[in-house]
């Protein structure tokens, strides 16, 4: 890919590439770093110039690239501890996998897949790797997930692109944690999606101000018509004008100035804040403000660990970036608590858009899903994610008609011995 990009430049084109990949960054003629962090903590140009100059600084990208360099030289690196811990867990879990708890899908033939037989250990971290166009998404998203969902009675339509499915009996749910948007209106916000707004409303309702005014918890909902929400914007905080043939024009509500509630609702304060101000807190600030309320802080802490602490509780979920939406879904899944049932999770390239440091955090969070008994199937190119898996299946050897077969399967340690593209990509991690 990099060679092709350089070719484009030779032909006189000017290229602007948005990328986290270390090799692409080093190959650039001119590097611009935006940051320093995500969301409101970013938005500045931190450095620009030749990669050599920028990467010699202490900017986040420079630091991240320096800590991953020894990885290429085969020297020990920071995350070896993570990998070591994992092999300990693998050893513990090995007997379980060998006892026959496998999910098996035989004779898959959609798109370029050539009668593929897929076998994945249940309650483990599975990665599907392979070059672009080899058939990963087809196998997992177009066939495996719909087939399991049908077998569990979650969807009516049968999936016809395979011969036989076994091992799904122990599962109760199967779902994709993807980057698709959450909702289409400002009615869903991280606070409602994570289920914490119900808890915050209860806290407001037992405050002295609310008792005196006679406001119950439902008064602090911005989605219920009967409550104390702003009547002008109906609790959305914004007024949306639909324009034919043009994007919608969104303006802050002139009555509540984006606070979403009527003035008498906003007079009620909890810990000095009104309901509108709580929605304006970032995840990080809210975790601090509600630190004595575990039902509220638990999902917030998970989002913090996923590097999304800067997201505002009241930001319309439809405005979140794909990666932010995916991390919010992951955090919501991890907070289901005791109601949780054995689940098959499918993730298609969850590291897209993530900085190196955040990739390690993501792996830690994915591990928690496996530790509580869920089955993970992650489509991924990132070497560290592949190396962290319990079981890797590689599709290939090439794209389209020349792909569509399973060319390697096993633990990452076993895979390294194969002479495949993925083996090469993770080799240095096991040196
Ligand atoms: N709807 C479709 N109709 C026909 N062919 C398709 C369709 N979707 C995908 N393909 C083809 O099937 C092959 C596998 O595609 P798939 O999307 O599964 O690859 P992938 O391994 O997920 O690639 P990437 O890493 O780029 O996401 C490709 O050659 C692709 O062109
Ligand atoms: Mg794909
Ligand atoms: Zn309003």
Short mmCIF file of C-alpha atoms and ligand atoms in Angstrom, two decimals:
data_model
loop_
_atom_site.label_atom_id
_atom_site.label_comp_id
_atom_site.label_asym_id
_atom_site.label_seq_id
_atom_site.Cartn_x
_atom_site.Cartn_y
_atom_site.Cartn_z
CA UNK A 1 0.00 0.00 0.00
CA UNK A 2 2.77 2.47 0.95
CA UNK A 3 4.57 1.81 -2.32
CA UNK A 4 1.36 2.58 -4.20
CA UNK A 5 0.89 5.80 -2.26
CA UNK A 6 4.45 6.86 -3.14
CA UNK A 7 3.72 6.06 -6.77
CA UNK A 8 0.74 8.43 -6.68
CA UNK A 9 2.98 11.20 -5.37
CA UNK A 10 5.49 10.56 -8.18
CA UNK A 11 2.75 11.16 -10.71
CA UNK A 12 2.34 14.67 -9.30
CA UNK A 13 -0.54 14.06 -6.89
CA UNK A 14 -0.78 15.52 -3.42
CA UNK A 15 -1.81 12.96 -0.81
CA UNK A 16 -3.37 13.55 2.58
CA UNK A 17 -3.59 10.31 4.57
CA UNK A 18 -5.29 10.00 7.98
CA UNK A 19 -3.52 7.09 9.62
CA UNK A 20 -2.29 5.48 12.86
CA UNK A 21 -0.14 2.84 11.21
CA UNK A 22 3.50 3.25 12.24
CA UNK A 23 5.04 2.38 8.85
CA UNK A 24 2.75 4.77 6.98
CA UNK A 25 3.57 7.57 9.43
CA UNK A 26 7.31 7.02 9.02
CA UNK A 27 6.98 6.91 5.23
CA UNK A 28 5.37 10.35 4.99
CA UNK A 29 7.14 13.41 3.55
CA UNK A 30 5.32 15.73 5.90
CA UNK A 31 3.61 14.79 9.15
CA UNK A 32 0.89 16.71 10.99
CA UNK A 33 -0.09 15.59 14.47
CA UNK A 34 -3.46 16.58 15.92
CA UNK A 35 -4.20 16.22 19.62
CA UNK A 36 -3.15 16.03 22.36
CA UNK A 37 -6.13 13.80 23.28
CA UNK A 38 -9.60 12.94 22.01
CA UNK A 39 -12.72 15.10 21.98
CA UNK A 40 -12.61 18.41 23.86
CA UNK A 41 -9.04 17.67 24.94
CA UNK A 42 -7.85 17.60 21.38
CA UNK A 43 -8.40 19.82 18.37
CA UNK A 44 -4.94 21.40 18.22
CA UNK A 45 -2.11 20.91 15.78
CA UNK A 46 0.71 19.76 18.03
CA UNK A 47 3.51 19.41 15.55
CA UNK A 48 4.25 19.40 11.85
CA UNK A 49 7.30 18.78 9.74
CA UNK A 50 9.39 15.89 8.49
CA UNK A 51 8.57 12.64 10.37
CA UNK A 52 12.17 12.56 11.70
CA UNK A 53 11.66 15.90 13.46
CA UNK A 54 8.13 15.28 14.71
CA UNK A 55 8.92 11.78 15.93
CA UNK A 56 11.96 13.04 17.87
CA UNK A 57 9.63 15.15 20.04
CA UNK A 58 7.56 14.07 23.04
CA UNK A 59 4.24 14.22 21.20
CA UNK A 60 1.81 11.31 21.83
CA UNK A 61 2.47 9.79 18.40
CA UNK A 62 6.24 10.07 18.84
CA UNK A 63 6.04 8.38 22.23
CA UNK A 64 3.71 5.64 20.94
CA UNK A 65 5.98 4.90 17.98
CA UNK A 66 9.08 4.78 20.15
CA UNK A 67 7.53 2.23 22.52
CA UNK A 68 6.55 -0.01 19.62
CA UNK A 69 9.91 0.14 17.83
CA UNK A 70 11.62 -2.56 19.96
CA UNK A 71 8.71 -4.77 18.96
CA UNK A 72 10.14 -4.86 15.45
CA UNK A 73 13.65 -5.61 16.70
CA UNK A 74 12.25 -8.55 18.68
CA UNK A 75 13.23 -7.10 22.05
CA UNK A 76 10.98 -7.33 25.09
CA UNK A 77 8.38 -4.61 25.23
CA UNK A 78 5.76 -3.19 27.54
CA UNK A 79 2.93 -5.48 26.58
CA UNK A 80 4.91 -8.69 27.02
CA UNK A 81 3.46 -8.74 30.54
CA UNK A 82 0.00 -8.69 29.04
CA UNK A 83 0.94 -11.52 26.70
CA UNK A 84 2.47 -13.51 29.57
CA UNK A 85 -0.62 -13.11 31.73
CA UNK A 86 -2.62 -14.30 28.81
CA UNK A 87 -0.66 -17.47 28.28
CA UNK A 88 -1.20 -18.24 31.96
CA UNK A 89 -4.90 -17.84 31.46
CA UNK A 90 -4.73 -19.90 28.28
CA UNK A 91 -3.10 -22.74 30.20
CA UNK A 92 -5.93 -22.61 32.74
CA UNK A 93 -8.59 -22.54 30.07
CA UNK A 94 -6.98 -25.11 27.79
CA UNK A 95 -8.68 -28.11 29.36
CA UNK A 96 -12.02 -26.39 28.98
CA UNK A 97 -11.50 -25.85 25.25
CA UNK A 98 -10.27 -29.39 24.75
CA UNK A 99 -13.34 -30.76 26.50
CA UNK A 100 -15.23 -30.15 23.28
CA UNK A 101 -16.88 -26.78 23.77
CA UNK A 102 -16.61 -25.64 20.18
CA UNK A 103 -18.80 -23.68 17.85
CA UNK A 104 -18.64 -25.29 14.42
CA UNK A 105 -19.95 -24.07 11.09
CA UNK A 106 -19.52 -26.37 8.09
CA UNK A 107 -19.62 -25.78 4.34
CA UNK A 108 -19.80 -22.00 4.11
CA UNK A 109 -20.07 -20.84 0.50
CA UNK A 110 -21.12 -17.18 0.32
CA UNK A 111 -19.23 -14.71 -1.94
CA UNK A 112 -15.67 -15.99 -2.37
CA UNK A 113 -15.78 -18.59 0.45
CA UNK A 114 -14.89 -22.04 -0.83
CA UNK A 115 -16.86 -24.46 1.37
CA UNK A 116 -15.11 -23.29 4.51
CA UNK A 117 -15.37 -25.28 7.77
CA UNK A 118 -14.99 -22.88 10.71
CA UNK A 119 -14.28 -24.18 14.22
CA UNK A 120 -14.03 -21.78 17.15
CA UNK A 121 -13.58 -22.57 20.86
CA UNK A 122 -16.49 -21.22 22.94
CA UNK A 123 -15.83 -18.84 25.86
CA UNK A 124 -12.55 -17.80 24.29
CA UNK A 125 -11.04 -14.82 22.46
CA UNK A 126 -11.10 -15.73 18.75
CA UNK A 127 -9.52 -13.61 16.03
CA UNK A 128 -10.28 -13.93 12.33
CA UNK A 129 -7.28 -12.60 10.38
CA UNK A 130 -6.31 -12.47 6.73
CA UNK A 131 -5.55 -10.03 3.94
CA UNK A 132 -8.16 -7.51 2.84
CA UNK A 133 -10.80 -9.15 0.64
CA UNK A 134 -10.01 -12.68 1.86
CA UNK A 135 -13.57 -13.18 3.16
CA UNK A 136 -13.43 -12.36 6.89
CA UNK A 137 -16.52 -10.15 7.05
CA UNK A 138 -18.44 -12.49 4.78
CA UNK A 139 -17.68 -15.50 6.97
CA UNK A 140 -18.36 -13.87 10.32
CA UNK A 141 -20.91 -11.13 9.69
CA UNK A 142 -22.86 -12.48 6.71
CA UNK A 143 -22.95 -16.15 7.71
CA UNK A 144 -21.81 -17.06 11.26
CA UNK A 145 -23.75 -14.36 13.12
CA UNK A 146 -27.06 -14.75 11.22
CA UNK A 147 -26.76 -18.55 11.44
CA UNK A 148 -26.27 -18.50 15.22
CA UNK A 149 -29.00 -15.88 15.70
CA UNK A 150 -31.41 -18.06 13.74
CA UNK A 151 -30.44 -21.18 15.71
CA UNK A 152 -31.10 -19.30 18.96
CA UNK A 153 -34.51 -18.21 17.73
CA UNK A 154 -33.50 -14.53 17.75
CA UNK A 155 -34.38 -13.97 14.09
CA UNK A 156 -36.98 -15.67 11.90
CA UNK A 157 -35.10 -15.65 8.58
CA UNK A 158 -32.88 -18.70 8.08
CA UNK A 159 -29.38 -18.18 6.67
CA UNK A 160 -28.78 -20.47 3.71
CA UNK A 161 -25.07 -20.13 2.92
CA UNK A 162 -23.82 -23.04 5.02
CA UNK A 163 -24.50 -26.73 5.53
CA UNK A 164 -24.43 -27.35 9.28
CA UNK A 165 -24.00 -25.48 12.57
CA UNK A 166 -23.20 -27.17 15.90
CA UNK A 167 -22.33 -25.99 19.41
CA UNK A 168 -24.61 -22.95 19.63
CA UNK A 169 -26.84 -24.55 22.33
CA UNK A 170 -24.83 -23.11 25.22
CA UNK A 171 -25.26 -19.56 23.88
CA UNK A 172 -28.22 -17.36 24.75
CA UNK A 173 -27.45 -14.23 22.73
CA UNK A 174 -25.40 -13.34 19.66
CA UNK A 175 -24.73 -9.80 18.59
CA UNK A 176 -22.42 -7.53 16.68
CA UNK A 177 -20.65 -4.72 18.54
CA UNK A 178 -19.98 -2.58 15.51
CA UNK A 179 -19.31 1.02 14.56
CA UNK A 180 -22.81 1.68 13.22
CA UNK A 181 -24.46 4.78 14.69
CA UNK A 182 -26.58 4.60 17.84
CA UNK A 183 -29.98 6.17 17.14
CA UNK A 184 -30.69 9.04 14.80
CA UNK A 185 -31.91 11.77 17.16
CA UNK A 186 -30.51 13.56 20.23
CA UNK A 187 -32.94 11.48 22.36
CA UNK A 188 -30.32 8.79 22.92
CA UNK A 189 -27.23 10.08 24.72
CA UNK A 190 -24.42 8.13 26.43
CA UNK A 191 -26.17 8.63 29.80
CA UNK A 192 -29.39 6.94 28.61
CA UNK A 193 -27.61 4.33 26.50
CA UNK A 194 -25.56 3.19 29.51
CA UNK A 195 -28.69 3.18 31.68
CA UNK A 196 -27.19 5.63 34.18
CA UNK A 197 -29.65 8.47 33.62
CA UNK A 198 -32.34 6.47 35.48
CA UNK A 199 -29.99 6.38 38.48
CA UNK A 200 -29.15 10.08 38.22
CA UNK A 201 -32.88 10.91 38.07
CA UNK A 202 -33.46 8.99 41.30
CA UNK A 203 -30.75 11.03 43.00
CA UNK A 204 -32.34 14.27 41.82
CA UNK A 205 -35.78 13.10 43.01
CA UNK A 206 -34.61 12.58 46.61
CA UNK A 207 -32.91 15.97 46.82
CA UNK A 208 -34.46 18.54 49.14
CA UNK A 209 -35.35 20.90 46.25
CA UNK A 210 -37.26 18.14 44.44
CA UNK A 211 -39.10 17.04 47.59
CA UNK A 212 -40.27 20.60 48.22
CA UNK A 213 -41.38 21.03 44.60
CA UNK A 214 -42.96 17.57 44.53
CA UNK A 215 -40.88 16.34 41.56
CA UNK A 216 -40.49 12.56 41.22
CA UNK A 217 -37.76 10.78 39.23
CA UNK A 218 -39.79 10.89 36.00
CA UNK A 219 -39.79 14.70 36.17
CA UNK A 220 -36.07 14.59 35.27
CA UNK A 221 -36.54 12.61 32.07
CA UNK A 222 -35.94 14.56 28.86
CA UNK A 223 -37.70 11.89 26.81
CA UNK A 224 -41.05 11.77 28.65
CA UNK A 225 -43.67 14.36 27.68
CA UNK A 226 -45.22 14.39 31.17
CA UNK A 227 -42.02 15.42 32.98
CA UNK A 228 -40.10 18.63 33.44
CA UNK A 229 -38.37 18.74 30.08
CA UNK A 230 -38.21 21.88 27.93
CA UNK A 231 -41.46 22.23 26.01
CA UNK A 232 -39.95 24.13 23.11
CA UNK A 233 -37.39 21.50 22.03
CA UNK A 234 -39.19 18.60 23.76
CA UNK A 235 -36.06 17.78 25.73
CA UNK A 236 -33.71 17.56 22.76
CA UNK A 237 -31.76 20.72 23.57
CA UNK A 238 -31.66 21.56 19.86
CA UNK A 239 -34.15 22.47 17.15
CA UNK A 240 -33.62 20.60 13.88
CA UNK A 241 -34.82 22.17 10.62
CA UNK A 242 -35.09 19.70 7.79
CA UNK A 243 -33.88 21.15 4.50
CA UNK A 244 -34.74 19.42 1.27
CA UNK A 245 -31.59 18.37 -0.64
CA UNK A 246 -29.36 19.86 2.08
CA UNK A 247 -28.12 18.56 5.41
CA UNK A 248 -30.40 19.36 8.37
CA UNK A 249 -29.75 22.66 10.11
CA UNK A 250 -29.39 22.15 13.87
CA UNK A 251 -29.66 25.11 16.27
CA UNK A 252 -29.45 25.25 20.05
CA UNK A 253 -32.95 25.57 21.57
CA UNK A 254 -33.67 29.28 22.18
CA UNK A 255 -35.76 28.52 25.29
CA UNK A 256 -33.42 26.25 27.30
CA UNK A 257 -30.11 27.05 25.55
CA UNK A 258 -29.40 23.35 25.20
CA UNK A 259 -30.15 22.50 28.84
CA UNK A 260 -33.12 20.29 27.79
CA UNK A 261 -35.30 21.18 30.85
CA UNK A 262 -37.81 23.82 32.00
CA UNK A 263 -36.47 26.53 34.36
CA UNK A 264 -38.25 25.10 37.43
CA UNK A 265 -36.64 21.70 36.79
CA UNK A 266 -33.23 23.36 36.48
CA UNK A 267 -33.69 25.04 39.88
CA UNK A 268 -33.33 21.59 41.47
CA UNK A 269 -29.71 20.88 42.26
CA UNK A 270 -27.81 17.74 43.19
CA UNK A 271 -24.29 18.32 44.54
CA UNK A 272 -24.55 21.87 43.23
CA UNK A 273 -25.46 20.87 39.67
CA UNK A 274 -28.78 20.95 37.83
CA UNK A 275 -29.87 18.16 35.48
CA UNK A 276 -28.75 20.06 32.37
CA UNK A 277 -25.30 20.62 33.87
CA UNK A 278 -24.94 16.92 34.69
CA UNK A 279 -25.59 16.13 31.01
CA UNK A 280 -22.77 18.55 30.19
CA UNK A 281 -20.23 16.60 32.25
CA UNK A 282 -17.67 14.44 30.53
CA UNK A 283 -17.57 10.73 31.41
CA UNK A 284 -14.44 11.40 33.43
CA UNK A 285 -15.98 14.31 35.37
CA UNK A 286 -19.16 12.34 36.03
CA UNK A 287 -17.22 9.32 37.33
CA UNK A 288 -15.70 11.72 39.87
CA UNK A 289 -18.95 13.54 40.73
CA UNK A 290 -20.90 10.32 41.36
CA UNK A 291 -18.03 8.32 42.86
CA UNK A 292 -20.20 7.03 45.73
CA UNK A 293 -22.76 5.52 43.37
CA UNK A 294 -21.33 2.33 41.81
CA UNK A 295 -24.30 1.78 39.50
CA UNK A 296 -23.36 5.07 37.85
CA UNK A 297 -19.59 4.83 38.01
CA UNK A 298 -19.25 1.22 36.82
CA UNK A 299 -20.10 1.84 33.14
CA UNK A 300 -18.32 5.20 33.22
CA UNK A 301 -15.12 3.59 34.46
CA UNK A 302 -15.25 1.08 31.61
CA UNK A 303 -15.59 3.91 29.09
CA UNK A 304 -12.65 5.66 30.77
CA UNK A 305 -10.58 2.48 30.39
CA UNK A 306 -11.50 2.42 26.71
CA UNK A 307 -10.01 5.89 26.30
CA UNK A 308 -13.38 7.61 25.88
CA UNK A 309 -13.44 9.59 29.12
CA UNK A 310 -13.81 12.86 27.22
CA UNK A 311 -17.28 12.04 25.80
CA UNK A 312 -20.08 14.16 27.28
CA UNK A 313 -22.96 12.38 29.05
CA UNK A 314 -25.48 14.37 27.03
CA UNK A 315 -23.89 14.29 23.57
CA UNK A 316 -26.39 12.99 21.01
CA UNK A 317 -25.35 9.37 20.39
CA UNK A 318 -25.98 9.91 16.67
CA UNK A 319 -23.08 12.41 16.59
CA UNK A 320 -20.50 10.00 18.04
CA UNK A 321 -17.74 8.77 15.76
CA UNK A 322 -17.87 5.12 14.69
CA UNK A 323 -15.16 4.13 17.16
CA UNK A 324 -16.81 6.09 19.99
CA UNK A 325 -20.16 4.40 19.28
CA UNK A 326 -18.48 1.00 19.32
CA UNK A 327 -16.75 1.68 22.65
CA UNK A 328 -20.04 2.91 24.13
CA UNK A 329 -21.72 -0.35 23.04
CA UNK A 330 -18.89 -2.36 24.60
CA UNK A 331 -19.20 -0.45 27.89
CA UNK A 332 -22.97 -1.00 27.90
CA UNK A 333 -22.49 -4.73 27.31
CA UNK A 334 -20.02 -4.97 30.18
CA UNK A 335 -22.45 -3.42 32.65
CA UNK A 336 -25.35 -5.81 32.16
CA UNK A 337 -24.26 -7.35 35.50
CA UNK A 338 -26.13 -10.31 36.99
CA UNK A 339 -28.77 -10.32 34.26
CA UNK A 340 -26.05 -11.30 31.82
CA UNK A 341 -26.48 -14.40 29.65
CA UNK A 342 -23.82 -16.32 27.66
CA UNK A 343 -23.21 -14.24 24.56
CA UNK A 344 -21.40 -14.52 21.24
CA UNK A 345 -19.91 -11.13 20.37
CA UNK A 346 -18.79 -10.28 16.86
CA UNK A 347 -16.50 -7.27 16.35
CA UNK A 348 -15.26 -6.13 12.93
CA UNK A 349 -11.93 -4.29 13.27
CA UNK A 350 -12.47 -2.67 16.68
CA UNK A 351 -9.01 -1.06 16.59
CA UNK A 352 -9.91 1.14 13.61
CA UNK A 353 -9.02 4.70 14.59
CA UNK A 354 -7.43 3.70 17.89
CA UNK A 355 -4.04 4.93 19.03
CA UNK A 356 -1.51 2.23 20.03
CA UNK A 357 -1.97 2.86 23.76
CA UNK A 358 -5.74 2.53 23.41
CA UNK A 359 -5.37 -0.79 21.58
CA UNK A 360 -3.87 -2.33 24.72
CA UNK A 361 -6.72 -0.95 26.82
CA UNK A 362 -9.24 -2.38 24.36
CA UNK A 363 -7.65 -5.82 24.63
CA UNK A 364 -7.96 -5.61 28.43
CA UNK A 365 -11.66 -4.81 28.16
CA UNK A 366 -12.27 -7.60 25.62
CA UNK A 367 -10.57 -9.97 28.05
CA UNK A 368 -13.16 -9.14 30.69
CA UNK A 369 -15.89 -10.39 28.35
CA UNK A 370 -14.08 -13.72 27.95
CA UNK A 371 -13.35 -13.98 31.68
CA UNK A 372 -17.06 -13.79 32.47
CA UNK A 373 -17.81 -16.61 30.02
CA UNK A 374 -18.61 -14.92 26.72
CA UNK A 375 -17.36 -15.97 23.28
CA UNK A 376 -15.56 -13.34 21.21
CA UNK A 377 -15.05 -13.39 17.46
CA UNK A 378 -12.95 -10.41 16.43
CA UNK A 379 -12.00 -9.59 12.84
CA UNK A 380 -8.69 -7.80 13.10
CA UNK A 381 -5.46 -6.84 11.33
CA UNK A 382 -3.71 -5.36 14.36
CA UNK A 383 -0.70 -7.55 15.33
CA UNK A 384 -1.13 -7.02 19.06
CA UNK A 385 -4.79 -8.09 18.98
CA UNK A 386 -3.96 -11.16 16.90
CA UNK A 387 -1.10 -12.06 19.27
CA UNK A 388 -3.42 -11.64 22.27
CA UNK A 389 -6.05 -14.07 21.00
CA UNK A 390 -6.70 -17.55 22.37
CA UNK A 391 -7.41 -18.86 18.90
CA UNK A 392 -6.68 -17.41 15.46
CA UNK A 393 -8.23 -18.40 12.14
CA UNK A 394 -6.55 -16.98 9.06
CA UNK A 395 -8.36 -16.65 5.75
CA UNK A 396 -6.55 -16.29 2.43
CA UNK A 397 -4.19 -16.77 0.83
CA UNK A 398 -5.21 -13.77 -1.30
CA UNK A 399 -8.25 -11.64 -2.02
CA UNK A 400 -11.46 -12.46 -3.91
CA UNK A 401 -11.41 -15.65 -5.97
CA UNK A 402 -7.86 -16.32 -4.81
CA UNK A 403 -8.92 -16.21 -1.18
CA UNK A 404 -11.89 -17.65 0.65
CA UNK A 405 -10.07 -20.55 2.31
CA UNK A 406 -8.80 -21.17 5.84
CA UNK A 407 -5.03 -21.26 5.52
CA UNK A 408 -4.11 -21.50 9.21
CA UNK A 409 -5.81 -22.01 12.58
CA UNK A 410 -4.63 -22.39 16.14
CA UNK A 411 -3.08 -20.41 18.98
CA UNK A 412 -0.98 -17.38 17.98
CA UNK A 413 2.12 -19.36 19.03
CA UNK A 414 1.17 -22.11 16.59
CA UNK A 415 0.27 -19.63 13.87
CA UNK A 416 3.71 -17.99 13.97
CA UNK A 417 5.16 -21.23 12.60
CA UNK A 418 2.97 -21.04 9.49
CA UNK A 419 4.35 -19.07 6.54
CA UNK A 420 1.34 -16.82 6.11
CA UNK A 421 0.92 -13.04 5.93
CA UNK A 422 -0.50 -12.97 9.45
CA UNK A 423 2.33 -15.11 10.81
CA UNK A 424 4.81 -12.56 9.48
CA UNK A 425 2.87 -9.69 10.99
CA UNK A 426 2.96 -11.11 14.52
CA UNK A 427 6.33 -12.90 14.40
CA UNK A 428 8.29 -10.15 16.12
CA UNK A 429 5.87 -10.21 19.08
CA UNK A 430 6.98 -13.75 19.88
CA UNK A 431 10.70 -13.36 19.23
N1 LIG B 1 -22.26 -8.39 -1.52
C1 LIG B 1 -21.26 -8.96 -2.20
N2 LIG B 1 -21.47 -9.47 -3.43
C2 LIG B 1 -20.45 -10.06 -4.11
N3 LIG B 1 -19.22 -10.18 -3.64
C3 LIG B 1 -18.94 -9.71 -2.44
C4 LIG B 1 -19.95 -9.06 -1.63
N4 LIG B 1 -19.38 -8.68 -0.46
C5 LIG B 1 -18.09 -9.06 -0.53
N5 LIG B 1 -17.82 -9.67 -1.72
C6 LIG B 1 -16.51 -10.22 -2.15
O1 LIG B 1 -16.15 -11.29 -1.29
C7 LIG B 1 -14.75 -11.23 -1.00
C8 LIG B 1 -14.56 -11.19 0.51
O2 LIG B 1 -15.05 -9.96 1.00
P1 LIG B 1 -15.07 -9.61 2.54
O3 LIG B 1 -15.77 -8.32 2.71
O4 LIG B 1 -15.61 -10.77 3.28
O5 LIG B 1 -13.49 -9.45 2.84
P2 LIG B 1 -12.72 -9.08 4.18
O6 LIG B 1 -11.77 -10.19 4.42
O7 LIG B 1 -13.69 -8.76 5.25
O8 LIG B 1 -11.88 -7.80 3.73
P3 LIG B 1 -11.49 -6.44 4.53
O9 LIG B 1 -10.33 -6.78 5.40
O10 LIG B 1 -11.10 -5.52 3.42
O11 LIG B 1 -12.72 -5.99 5.27
C9 LIG B 1 -14.20 -10.01 -1.74
O12 LIG B 1 -13.58 -10.45 -2.92
C10 LIG B 1 -15.42 -9.17 -2.02
O13 LIG B 1 -15.26 -8.42 -3.19
MG1 LIG B 2 -14.17 -6.85 6.22
ZN1 LIG B 3 -35.29 23.56 24.88
#
